[in-house]
Every structure is written in C-alpha cells, then in structure tokens.
Amino acid sequence: MTNIDPQQLLLPKEVIYCKKCVMSNQRPRITFNDEGVCSACTYSETKHKDVDWMHKKKLFEELCNKHRSSDGSYDVIVPCSGGKDSSTIAHRLKYEYGMHPLCVTFSPPIYSEIGWKNLRNFIDSGFDHVLVTPNGVINRALTKTGFVHLGDHNEIFDRGVMSTPFQFALKYDVKLVMYGENGEAEYGGTSRINELPGMPWDDFEKIYYSNGLDELIDIANSMGYLPKSFTDKDFDFYRMPDIDKLDKLGIEMHWFAFYHKWIPQGNFYYAATHTGFETNPEGRMEGTYSKYAQLDDLTDSFLYYMMHVKYGFGRTTSDAAHEIRDGHITREEGIALVRRYDGEFPLRSFKQFLTYIDVTSTEFTEIVDKFRLPHIWKKVNGEWKLKNSV
Ligand SMILES: [Zn+2]
C-alpha cells in the first residue's frame, strides 16, 4: 500500500513542455515527437486538416440506421451529466439523427446548484433520464480511499460513470452506448487507439482506472472506512457488466467525437441554445479561466488541484492547451493564463470536500504533500514551487 498513483511511477524524470501548446510531458501516457510536439497537438492537426468529416458523418448515419428503433423504444444510451458536451450529444442524436436516447447520469459526490439546474434544464428540453445515486456511506468510503491512496478521489466516480450506462443498456436491451470524446486523443494520452471509434473492452481497466476495484475495496476495508458489514452487491454500480456478455449481445460503445469534429466551445454554444445550459454564475471556475466546463460537481476542483500536485500541470493547462489547438487563443495567451490560474487552491468548496471525505485540513495537507514528486517540486522558504514551468 503506497501513497502514490501507479501512473506517477511511469513519468519521465525530465519535465518538458509542448512547443505548440502548453501541455507537459508529465501527462500520463502522452508522447512527444522529435520536434517537441505533443501527441494531442499532432492529433488535433489531423483533426482540423486531414479528416474528411463529411465521410465520418455518413458513417455515423449508418451506425444510427443500424440501431434506430421503429417504435420509439430506446435505441441509444447517452451517459449524460447535463453538462455542455453530453447535452449536445443527446440533443443532436435525437433531433439531427432521429434516435431515441435514454440518458443516464451517475451522480457526482456533491451537486453544485448550477449543475443541478443545468441537468433539470436539459431533462426539461425533452429527454428521458435516469439518475443513479450510489449508497452514500459506500461512496464516501471509496471516494476517501481514492483520495488518500491515489490522490484521486474520483477513481470510484469514474467507475460509476463508465459502468452504469452499460448496466442500463442490458436492462433496456439497447445495443448502442454513446460517449463523448476519446480523452486520450483529444487531451493527450496513448495514440494507439486514435483511429478506433470506441474504447476496446480490454483497455477499459488499463486506461480508465489506476487501481483495480477489488483492491480499492480491500484498502477501504483495511483502513476501516467501510461499514462493518457489506456484501459484494454493495459495489454493483461500480462494476462493468461481464465483457463477454456485452460482446455476445452485440453491445457497442462509440465516441461521438470519432464522427464529429470535437470543439468544446462549439458544444457550449449549442447547449446554451438548445438545452438551456447556463454558465457558472460565480464566474470562472477555480484553477482555470473557463466558466462553462465541468460545473456540476463541487468536488471537481480537487481533481484538478491534485493533477497539479501529482503531475505539475492543472486545469488551466488542460483548458488552454485545447483552446490553442482549436485556434481560439495563442500559445502566448495560454502561457499567461497558466501562470495566472494554474494550481489555484479550490477554496470555495474546501470545507464541503473535507466533510465529504471526513478528513481534517491538517490531514489533507499531509496527504497532498505525499504525492509531490521530487523531480517536479521543490520547497522554497517553506512553500512548494514547481521546478519547471511553461
Ligand atoms: Zn501540444
């Protein structure tokens, strides 16, 4: 039992930044070419210049034709948070492609007011929707385990987000599950799946999670985080259905962004127009300059804060890198934004986060500092500073 994310062990010891965007080579699984350009920028160039999107759209129509129901029954499951991206996908599937989506949300640990409002607005714009809210005691215990042992409180949430759509696909006999984008291609990661329309079953565990579920449950149990008595059934929402069974039934997982050029800003305008999506009333989100991405979960800022601690880059780097690739800002503007906001401490929801995972602020600092690697951080006059920045 170590206090390190296994992905941290694989990081290159020399920190470099992409020559085109602001992304660092400390992002897990990202690669850089000989010119010092990251794999996300290389993919983005192909996406903007070489891909025949009209042809991809035709392929998407064929996929919908294969699955579309004739009697109005559900024919596609859309994992949906009520955020700009998933709302846009569900709306386009229904109104542009004539599909009959069932939208499934796996509840975040703590809903924000604006997140809840956006989800309601989305449902009220004409969608059937299921909200899966896991047992609060179990969810807190596993969320705490993820934070303490992996520096990632969302490890268990991510499992729920990935697993529940397939559980509902089985329940309603729906053969198509539509996710948004291939994060590995869009934001930097392994390039070997760039040309695939969906994540291969074998890669789910390898790419989406840092730790096995049973291992996480064992740790939670040994630390005394879990209630005295529990059974395997208590963790069902976090478990992927049997892959062979999904395969045999012909259930397919696809990324919408494989068939459509993925522009987060474009999704924002679309959702604002069609599903009543609203931006954060408090202005920009902590740790970044953006006010329209990932608003629904009050604990999300800690995911990005920990990314900054573990890898030396935060939410501003991620947001700016994508906007540079999309041509919305220059690299110089991106660098200025990173210097200003990256790694900002999420003060607004700090108390709620501590209460949720049942950790004191002193314990919080101790846990956080265990994830700081010596090739990324140094202490100057008692304060942690990055050794290298963009
Ligand atoms: Zn880049």
GROMACS .gro file of C-alpha atoms and ligand atoms in nm:
model
  391
    1MET     CA    1   0.000   0.000   0.000
    2THR     CA    2   0.185   0.307  -0.121
    3ASN     CA    3   0.077   0.668  -0.130
    4ILE     CA    4   0.143   0.710  -0.496
    5ASP     CA    5  -0.063   0.672  -0.807
    6PRO     CA    6   0.097   0.390  -1.010
    7GLN     CA    7   0.084   0.625  -1.310
    8GLN     CA    8   0.323   0.862  -1.132
    9LEU     CA    9   0.590   0.592  -1.132
   10LEU     CA   10   0.593   0.591  -1.513
   11LEU     CA   11   0.656   0.965  -1.559
   12PRO     CA   12   0.968   1.085  -1.743
   13LYS     CA   13   1.214   1.244  -1.496
   14GLU     CA   14   1.286   1.545  -1.716
   15VAL     CA   15   0.993   1.787  -1.746
   16ILE     CA   16   0.938   1.939  -2.091
   17TYR     CA   17   0.652   2.135  -2.244
   18CYS     CA   18   0.499   2.103  -2.588
   19LYS     CA   19   0.634   2.360  -2.840
   20LYS     CA   20   0.285   2.421  -2.981
   21CYS     CA   21   0.051   2.415  -2.680
   22VAL     CA   22   0.127   2.438  -2.306
   23MET     CA   23   0.096   2.068  -2.216
   24SER     CA   24   0.368   1.898  -2.017
   25ASN     CA   25   0.521   1.556  -2.081
   26GLN     CA   26   0.408   1.464  -1.727
   27ARG     CA   27   0.057   1.393  -1.851
   28PRO     CA   28   0.014   1.016  -1.818
   29ARG     CA   29   0.063   0.825  -2.144
   30ILE     CA   30   0.123   1.139  -2.357
   31THR     CA   31   0.407   1.120  -2.611
   32PHE     CA   32   0.619   1.391  -2.778
   33ASN     CA   33   0.765   1.371  -3.130
   34ASP     CA   34   1.122   1.467  -3.229
   35GLU     CA   35   1.014   1.830  -3.285
   36GLY     CA   36   0.892   1.852  -2.924
   37VAL     CA   37   0.522   1.848  -3.017
   38CYS     CA   38   0.277   1.651  -2.803
   39SER     CA   39   0.053   1.370  -2.931
   40ALA     CA   40  -0.264   1.578  -2.866
   41CYS     CA   41  -0.135   1.858  -3.094
   42THR     CA   42  -0.042   1.604  -3.363
   43TYR     CA   43  -0.391   1.452  -3.340
   44SER     CA   44  -0.550   1.798  -3.345
   45GLU     CA   45  -0.369   1.889  -3.665
   46THR     CA   46  -0.505   1.578  -3.835
   47LYS     CA   47  -0.850   1.652  -3.693
   48HIS     CA   48  -0.853   2.009  -3.829
   49LYS     CA   49  -0.680   1.947  -4.164
   50ASP     CA   50  -0.690   1.587  -4.283
   51VAL     CA   51  -1.007   1.419  -4.162
   52ASP     CA   52  -1.297   1.404  -4.406
   53TRP     CA   53  -1.573   1.494  -4.161
   54MET     CA   54  -1.850   1.461  -4.421
   55HIS     CA   55  -1.745   1.099  -4.470
   56LYS     CA   56  -1.735   1.045  -4.092
   57LYS     CA   57  -2.085   1.189  -4.061
   58LYS     CA   58  -2.206   0.939  -4.321
   59LEU     CA   59  -2.051   0.658  -4.118
   60PHE     CA   60  -2.234   0.792  -3.814
   61GLU     CA   61  -2.565   0.795  -4.003
   62GLU     CA   62  -2.505   0.432  -4.098
   63LEU     CA   63  -2.437   0.347  -3.734
   64CYS     CA   64  -2.764   0.517  -3.632
   65ASN     CA   65  -2.954   0.343  -3.913
   66LYS     CA   66  -2.830   0.010  -3.783
   67HIS     CA   67  -2.960   0.076  -3.432
   68ARG     CA   68  -3.259   0.314  -3.472
   69SER     CA   69  -3.581   0.170  -3.329
   70SER     CA   70  -3.900   0.191  -3.533
   71ASP     CA   71  -4.144   0.201  -3.242
   72GLY     CA   72  -3.983   0.477  -3.035
   73SER     CA   73  -3.820   0.247  -2.782
   74TYR     CA   74  -3.475   0.345  -2.657
   75ASP     CA   75  -3.202   0.274  -2.909
   76VAL     CA   76  -2.902   0.455  -2.761
   77ILE     CA   77  -2.778   0.513  -2.407
   78VAL     CA   78  -2.613   0.850  -2.353
   79PRO     CA   79  -2.406   0.889  -2.036
   80CYS     CA   80  -2.506   1.242  -1.950
   81SER     CA   81  -2.417   1.489  -1.676
   82GLY     CA   82  -2.628   1.779  -1.801
   83GLY     CA   83  -2.302   1.949  -1.898
   84LYS     CA   84  -2.244   2.117  -2.234
   85ASP     CA   85  -2.091   1.813  -2.406
   86SER     CA   86  -2.327   1.531  -2.316
   87SER     CA   87  -2.633   1.756  -2.353
   88THR     CA   88  -2.522   1.847  -2.704
   89ILE     CA   89  -2.466   1.483  -2.798
   90ALA     CA   90  -2.807   1.369  -2.669
   91HIS     CA   91  -2.983   1.659  -2.840
   92ARG     CA   92  -2.812   1.602  -3.173
   93LEU     CA   93  -2.879   1.226  -3.156
   94LYS     CA   94  -3.248   1.291  -3.101
   95TYR     CA   95  -3.314   1.586  -3.332
   96GLU     CA   96  -3.048   1.554  -3.602
   97TYR     CA   97  -3.031   1.173  -3.627
   98GLY     CA   98  -3.381   1.071  -3.517
   99MET     CA   99  -3.260   0.846  -3.236
  100HIS     CA  100  -3.440   0.770  -2.908
  101PRO     CA  101  -3.186   0.825  -2.632
  102LEU     CA  102  -3.212   0.720  -2.271
  103CYS     CA  103  -2.978   0.948  -2.077
  104VAL     CA  104  -2.803   0.812  -1.768
  105THR     CA  105  -2.627   1.018  -1.503
  106PHE     CA  106  -2.409   0.872  -1.231
  107SER     CA  107  -2.442   1.129  -0.954
  108PRO     CA  108  -2.130   1.324  -0.859
  109PRO     CA  109  -2.041   1.328  -0.487
  110ILE     CA  110  -2.174   1.682  -0.425
  111TYR     CA  111  -2.401   1.851  -0.679
  112SER     CA  112  -2.348   2.221  -0.736
  113GLU     CA  113  -2.656   2.441  -0.767
  114ILE     CA  114  -2.575   2.533  -1.125
  115GLY     CA  115  -2.501   2.168  -1.212
  116TRP     CA  116  -2.837   2.056  -1.079
  117LYS     CA  117  -3.012   2.342  -1.261
  118ASN     CA  118  -2.843   2.255  -1.589
  119LEU     CA  119  -2.938   1.888  -1.552
  120ARG     CA  120  -3.303   1.987  -1.491
  121ASN     CA  121  -3.294   2.228  -1.786
  122PHE     CA  122  -3.156   1.950  -2.003
  123ILE     CA  123  -3.427   1.700  -1.898
  124ASP     CA  124  -3.692   1.967  -1.947
  125SER     CA  125  -3.571   2.023  -2.301
  126GLY     CA  126  -3.723   1.683  -2.384
  127PHE     CA  127  -3.531   1.380  -2.258
  128ASP     CA  128  -3.595   1.062  -2.063
  129HIS     CA  129  -3.333   1.042  -1.794
  130VAL     CA  130  -3.218   0.815  -1.513
  131LEU     CA  131  -3.017   0.944  -1.217
  132VAL     CA  132  -2.810   0.679  -1.042
  133THR     CA  133  -2.715   0.783  -0.689
  134PRO     CA  134  -2.498   0.528  -0.510
  135ASN     CA  135  -2.518   0.444  -0.140
  136GLY     CA  136  -2.370   0.750   0.034
  137VAL     CA  137  -2.179   0.555   0.300
  138ILE     CA  138  -2.013   0.327   0.047
  139ASN     CA  139  -1.946   0.609  -0.197
  140ARG     CA  140  -1.784   0.830   0.067
  141ALA     CA  141  -1.564   0.544   0.184
  142LEU     CA  142  -1.439   0.466  -0.166
  143THR     CA  143  -1.403   0.834  -0.256
  144LYS     CA  144  -1.187   0.882   0.054
  145THR     CA  145  -0.981   0.573  -0.032
  146GLY     CA  146  -0.914   0.708  -0.382
  147PHE     CA  147  -0.805   1.043  -0.241
  148VAL     CA  148  -0.582   0.905   0.034
  149HIS     CA  149  -0.417   0.627  -0.167
  150LEU     CA  150  -0.417   0.750  -0.525
  151GLY     CA  151  -0.453   1.126  -0.485
  152ASP     CA  152  -0.765   1.084  -0.699
  153HIS     CA  153  -1.097   1.096  -0.515
  154ASN     CA  154  -1.278   1.046  -0.846
  155GLU     CA  155  -1.136   0.699  -0.916
  156ILE     CA  156  -1.461   0.544  -0.793
  157PHE     CA  157  -1.686   0.806  -0.955
  158ASP     CA  158  -1.518   0.734  -1.289
  159ARG     CA  159  -1.606   0.367  -1.246
  160GLY     CA  160  -1.972   0.454  -1.188
  161VAL     CA  161  -1.974   0.685  -1.490
  162MET     CA  162  -1.833   0.412  -1.715
  163SER     CA  163  -2.027   0.115  -1.576
  164THR     CA  164  -2.385   0.232  -1.522
  165PRO     CA  165  -2.459   0.314  -1.890
  166PHE     CA  166  -2.377  -0.046  -1.982
  167GLN     CA  167  -2.593  -0.175  -1.696
  168PHE     CA  168  -2.886   0.022  -1.840
  169ALA     CA  169  -2.804  -0.095  -2.192
  170LEU     CA  170  -2.853  -0.451  -2.064
  171LYS     CA  171  -3.167  -0.361  -1.871
  172TYR     CA  172  -3.339  -0.196  -2.168
  173ASP     CA  173  -3.188  -0.415  -2.439
  174VAL     CA  174  -3.014  -0.121  -2.606
  175LYS     CA  175  -2.716  -0.209  -2.824
  176LEU     CA  176  -2.552   0.133  -2.858
  177VAL     CA  177  -2.378   0.339  -2.589
  178MET     CA  178  -2.257   0.684  -2.697
  179TYR     CA  179  -1.976   0.855  -2.508
  180GLY     CA  180  -1.831   1.197  -2.593
  181GLU     CA  181  -1.467   1.211  -2.686
  182ASN     CA  182  -1.163   0.989  -2.675
  183GLY     CA  183  -0.978   1.174  -2.399
  184GLU     CA  184  -0.654   1.000  -2.489
  185ALA     CA  185  -0.660   1.155  -2.838
  186GLU     CA  186  -0.813   1.494  -2.754
  187TYR     CA  187  -0.617   1.585  -2.443
  188GLY     CA  188  -0.307   1.368  -2.478
  189GLY     CA  189  -0.250   1.005  -2.393
  190THR     CA  190  -0.189   0.683  -2.575
  191SER     CA  191  -0.213   0.734  -2.954
  192ARG     CA  192  -0.265   0.371  -3.047
  193ILE     CA  193  -0.645   0.399  -3.015
  194ASN     CA  194  -0.678   0.728  -3.210
  195GLU     CA  195  -0.816   0.553  -3.516
  196LEU     CA  196  -1.075   0.349  -3.326
  197PRO     CA  197  -1.442   0.451  -3.293
  198GLY     CA  198  -1.462   0.337  -2.929
  199MET     CA  199  -1.250   0.209  -2.641
  200PRO     CA  200  -1.161  -0.160  -2.686
  201TRP     CA  201  -1.303  -0.364  -2.396
  202ASP     CA  202  -0.957  -0.486  -2.300
  203ASP     CA  203  -0.836  -0.129  -2.244
  204PHE     CA  204  -1.110  -0.017  -2.005
  205GLU     CA  205  -0.922  -0.122  -1.693
  206LYS     CA  206  -0.580  -0.023  -1.826
  207ILE     CA  207  -0.667   0.328  -1.941
  208TYR     CA  208  -0.960   0.447  -1.734
  209TYR     CA  209  -0.852   0.342  -1.385
  210SER     CA  210  -0.537   0.347  -1.174
  211ASN     CA  211  -0.639   0.071  -0.937
  212GLY     CA  212  -0.846  -0.248  -0.953
  213LEU     CA  213  -1.189  -0.212  -0.789
  214ASP     CA  214  -1.142  -0.511  -0.557
  215GLU     CA  215  -0.805  -0.373  -0.448
  216LEU     CA  216  -0.967  -0.037  -0.370
  217ILE     CA  217  -1.242  -0.209  -0.168
  218ASP     CA  218  -0.979  -0.410   0.022
  219ILE     CA  219  -0.785  -0.095   0.109
  220ALA     CA  220  -1.105   0.084   0.218
  221ASN     CA  221  -1.192  -0.213   0.437
  222SER     CA  222  -0.848  -0.244   0.593
  223MET     CA  223  -0.846   0.129   0.673
  224GLY     CA  224  -1.184   0.092   0.844
  225TYR     CA  225  -1.357   0.333   0.602
  226LEU     CA  226  -1.630   0.085   0.506
  227PRO     CA  227  -1.923  -0.009   0.732
  228LYS     CA  228  -1.880  -0.324   0.945
  229SER     CA  229  -2.091  -0.541   0.723
  230PHE     CA  230  -2.118  -0.522   0.347
  231THR     CA  231  -2.151  -0.760   0.057
  232ASP     CA  232  -2.023  -0.764  -0.299
  233LYS     CA  233  -2.365  -0.640  -0.414
  234ASP     CA  234  -2.298  -0.304  -0.244
  235PHE     CA  235  -2.047  -0.227  -0.518
  236ASP     CA  236  -2.258  -0.331  -0.818
  237PHE     CA  237  -2.297   0.022  -0.957
  238TYR     CA  238  -1.918   0.049  -0.991
  239ARG     CA  239  -1.875  -0.281  -1.174
  240MET     CA  240  -1.871  -0.318  -1.551
  241PRO     CA  241  -2.105  -0.593  -1.668
  242ASP     CA  242  -1.930  -0.903  -1.797
  243ILE     CA  243  -1.744  -0.803  -2.117
  244ASP     CA  244  -1.812  -1.138  -2.289
  245LYS     CA  245  -2.181  -1.092  -2.225
  246LEU     CA  246  -2.179  -0.738  -2.373
  247ASP     CA  247  -1.985  -0.868  -2.671
  248LYS     CA  248  -2.217  -1.162  -2.727
  249LEU     CA  249  -2.522  -0.935  -2.718
  250GLY     CA  250  -2.361  -0.704  -2.973
  251ILE     CA  251  -2.349  -0.400  -2.745
  252GLU     CA  252  -2.124  -0.134  -2.895
  253MET     CA  253  -1.952   0.163  -2.734
  254HIS     CA  254  -1.873   0.459  -2.960
  255TRP     CA  255  -1.728   0.807  -2.921
  256PHE     CA  256  -1.941   1.082  -3.077
  257ALA     CA  257  -1.619   1.274  -3.138
  258PHE     CA  258  -1.484   0.998  -3.363
  259TYR     CA  259  -1.751   1.100  -3.614
  260HIS     CA  260  -1.780   1.475  -3.545
  261LYS     CA  261  -1.509   1.738  -3.503
  262TRP     CA  262  -1.488   1.790  -3.125
  263ILE     CA  263  -1.485   2.161  -3.029
  264PRO     CA  264  -1.577   2.213  -2.660
  265GLN     CA  265  -1.657   2.581  -2.721
  266GLY     CA  266  -1.893   2.482  -3.002
  267ASN     CA  267  -2.070   2.239  -2.768
  268PHE     CA  268  -2.115   2.523  -2.520
  269TYR     CA  269  -2.289   2.743  -2.777
  270TYR     CA  270  -2.504   2.450  -2.893
  271ALA     CA  271  -2.615   2.351  -2.541
  272ALA     CA  272  -2.681   2.715  -2.444
  273THR     CA  273  -2.911   2.746  -2.746
  274HIS     CA  274  -3.090   2.410  -2.732
  275THR     CA  275  -3.088   2.261  -2.380
  276GLY     CA  276  -3.095   2.567  -2.153
  277PHE     CA  277  -2.732   2.529  -2.048
  278GLU     CA  278  -2.606   2.813  -1.827
  279THR     CA  279  -2.252   2.914  -1.728
  280ASN     CA  280  -2.123   2.931  -1.370
  281PRO     CA  281  -2.294   3.231  -1.202
  282GLU     CA  282  -1.987   3.276  -0.979
  283GLY     CA  283  -1.774   3.346  -1.287
  284ARG     CA  284  -1.468   3.139  -1.373
  285MET     CA  285  -1.412   2.801  -1.205
  286GLU     CA  286  -1.126   2.792  -0.952
  287GLY     CA  287  -0.800   2.679  -1.106
  288THR     CA  288  -0.891   2.798  -1.453
  289TYR     CA  289  -1.028   3.089  -1.656
  290SER     CA  290  -1.317   2.890  -1.804
  291LYS     CA  291  -1.674   2.916  -1.675
  292TYR     CA  292  -1.859   2.657  -1.878
  293ALA     CA  293  -1.683   2.323  -1.824
  294GLN     CA  294  -1.750   2.064  -1.553
  295LEU     CA  295  -1.974   2.277  -1.334
  296ASP     CA  296  -2.190   2.003  -1.186
  297ASP     CA  297  -1.966   1.864  -0.913
  298LEU     CA  298  -1.839   2.073  -0.621
  299THR     CA  299  -1.551   1.830  -0.566
  300ASP     CA  300  -1.421   1.852  -0.925
  301SER     CA  301  -1.181   2.136  -0.847
  302PHE     CA  302  -0.992   1.895  -0.621
  303LEU     CA  303  -0.942   1.653  -0.907
  304TYR     CA  304  -0.762   1.927  -1.099
  305TYR     CA  305  -0.581   2.054  -0.792
  306MET     CA  306  -0.443   1.704  -0.735
  307MET     CA  307  -0.349   1.676  -1.102
  308HIS     CA  308  -0.133   1.986  -1.046
  309VAL     CA  309   0.020   1.829  -0.735
  310LYS     CA  310   0.086   1.490  -0.895
  311TYR     CA  311   0.192   1.597  -1.244
  312GLY     CA  312   0.280   1.967  -1.217
  313PHE     CA  313   0.008   2.093  -1.451
  314GLY     CA  314  -0.352   2.184  -1.371
  315ARG     CA  315  -0.686   2.272  -1.515
  316THR     CA  316  -0.575   2.593  -1.686
  317THR     CA  317  -0.306   2.398  -1.873
  318SER     CA  318  -0.566   2.147  -1.994
  319ASP     CA  319  -0.819   2.412  -2.097
  320ALA     CA  320  -0.564   2.642  -2.260
  321ALA     CA  321  -0.393   2.356  -2.446
  322HIS     CA  322  -0.722   2.255  -2.611
  323GLU     CA  323  -0.811   2.616  -2.698
  324ILE     CA  324  -0.467   2.675  -2.851
  325ARG     CA  325  -0.513   2.364  -3.066
  326ASP     CA  326  -0.859   2.487  -3.170
  327GLY     CA  327  -0.711   2.826  -3.267
  328HIS     CA  328  -0.917   3.019  -3.010
  329ILE     CA  329  -0.615   3.159  -2.822
  330THR     CA  330  -0.242   3.191  -2.897
  331ARG     CA  331   0.030   2.998  -2.713
  332GLU     CA  332   0.147   3.326  -2.551
  333GLU     CA  333  -0.205   3.391  -2.420
  334GLY     CA  334  -0.219   3.032  -2.296
  335ILE     CA  335   0.111   3.071  -2.109
  336ALA     CA  336  -0.013   3.392  -1.943
  337LEU     CA  337  -0.331   3.215  -1.831
  338VAL     CA  338  -0.135   2.917  -1.695
  339ARG     CA  339   0.092   3.149  -1.493
  340ARG     CA  340  -0.210   3.328  -1.353
  341TYR     CA  341  -0.451   3.046  -1.262
  342ASP     CA  342  -0.292   2.701  -1.282
  343GLY     CA  343  -0.285   2.516  -0.949
  344GLU     CA  344  -0.501   2.775  -0.769
  345PHE     CA  345  -0.633   2.630  -0.445
  346PRO     CA  346  -1.009   2.549  -0.457
  347LEU     CA  347  -1.113   2.743  -0.152
  348ARG     CA  348  -1.484   2.775  -0.236
  349SER     CA  349  -1.565   2.408  -0.180
  350PHE     CA  350  -1.280   2.313   0.055
  351LYS     CA  351  -1.496   2.269   0.366
  352GLN     CA  352  -1.757   2.062   0.184
  353PHE     CA  353  -1.487   1.843   0.034
  354LEU     CA  354  -1.324   1.779   0.373
  355THR     CA  355  -1.661   1.696   0.528
  356TYR     CA  356  -1.746   1.458   0.245
  357ILE     CA  357  -1.426   1.255   0.276
  358ASP     CA  358  -1.404   1.300   0.654
  359VAL     CA  359  -1.050   1.438   0.663
  360THR     CA  360  -0.919   1.735   0.867
  361SER     CA  361  -0.736   2.020   0.696
  362THR     CA  362  -0.406   1.911   0.856
  363GLU     CA  363  -0.455   1.555   0.730
  364PHE     CA  364  -0.546   1.698   0.390
  365THR     CA  365  -0.212   1.881   0.362
  366GLU     CA  366  -0.018   1.572   0.472
  367ILE     CA  367  -0.195   1.355   0.216
  368VAL     CA  368  -0.144   1.608  -0.063
  369ASP     CA  369   0.229   1.650   0.005
  370LYS     CA  370   0.288   1.275  -0.020
  371PHE     CA  371   0.202   1.294  -0.389
  372ARG     CA  372   0.460   1.565  -0.471
  373LEU     CA  373   0.745   1.409  -0.670
  374PRO     CA  374   1.099   1.543  -0.621
  375HIS     CA  375   1.159   1.594  -0.994
  376ILE     CA  376   0.851   1.822  -1.012
  377TRP     CA  377   0.850   2.015  -0.681
  378LYS     CA  378   1.096   2.196  -0.456
  379LYS     CA  379   1.041   2.378  -0.129
  380VAL     CA  380   1.145   2.744  -0.124
  381ASN     CA  381   1.117   2.930   0.208
  382GLY     CA  382   0.865   2.675   0.330
  383GLU     CA  383   0.650   2.697   0.014
  384TRP     CA  384   0.614   2.439  -0.260
  385LYS     CA  385   0.726   2.565  -0.601
  386LEU     CA  386   0.735   2.391  -0.939
  387LYS     CA  387   1.092   2.323  -1.050
  388ASN     CA  388   0.990   2.382  -1.412
  389SER     CA  389   0.704   2.579  -1.560
  390VAL     CA  390   0.596   2.654  -1.913
  391ZN      ZN  391   0.083   2.014  -2.765
   0.00000   0.00000   0.00000
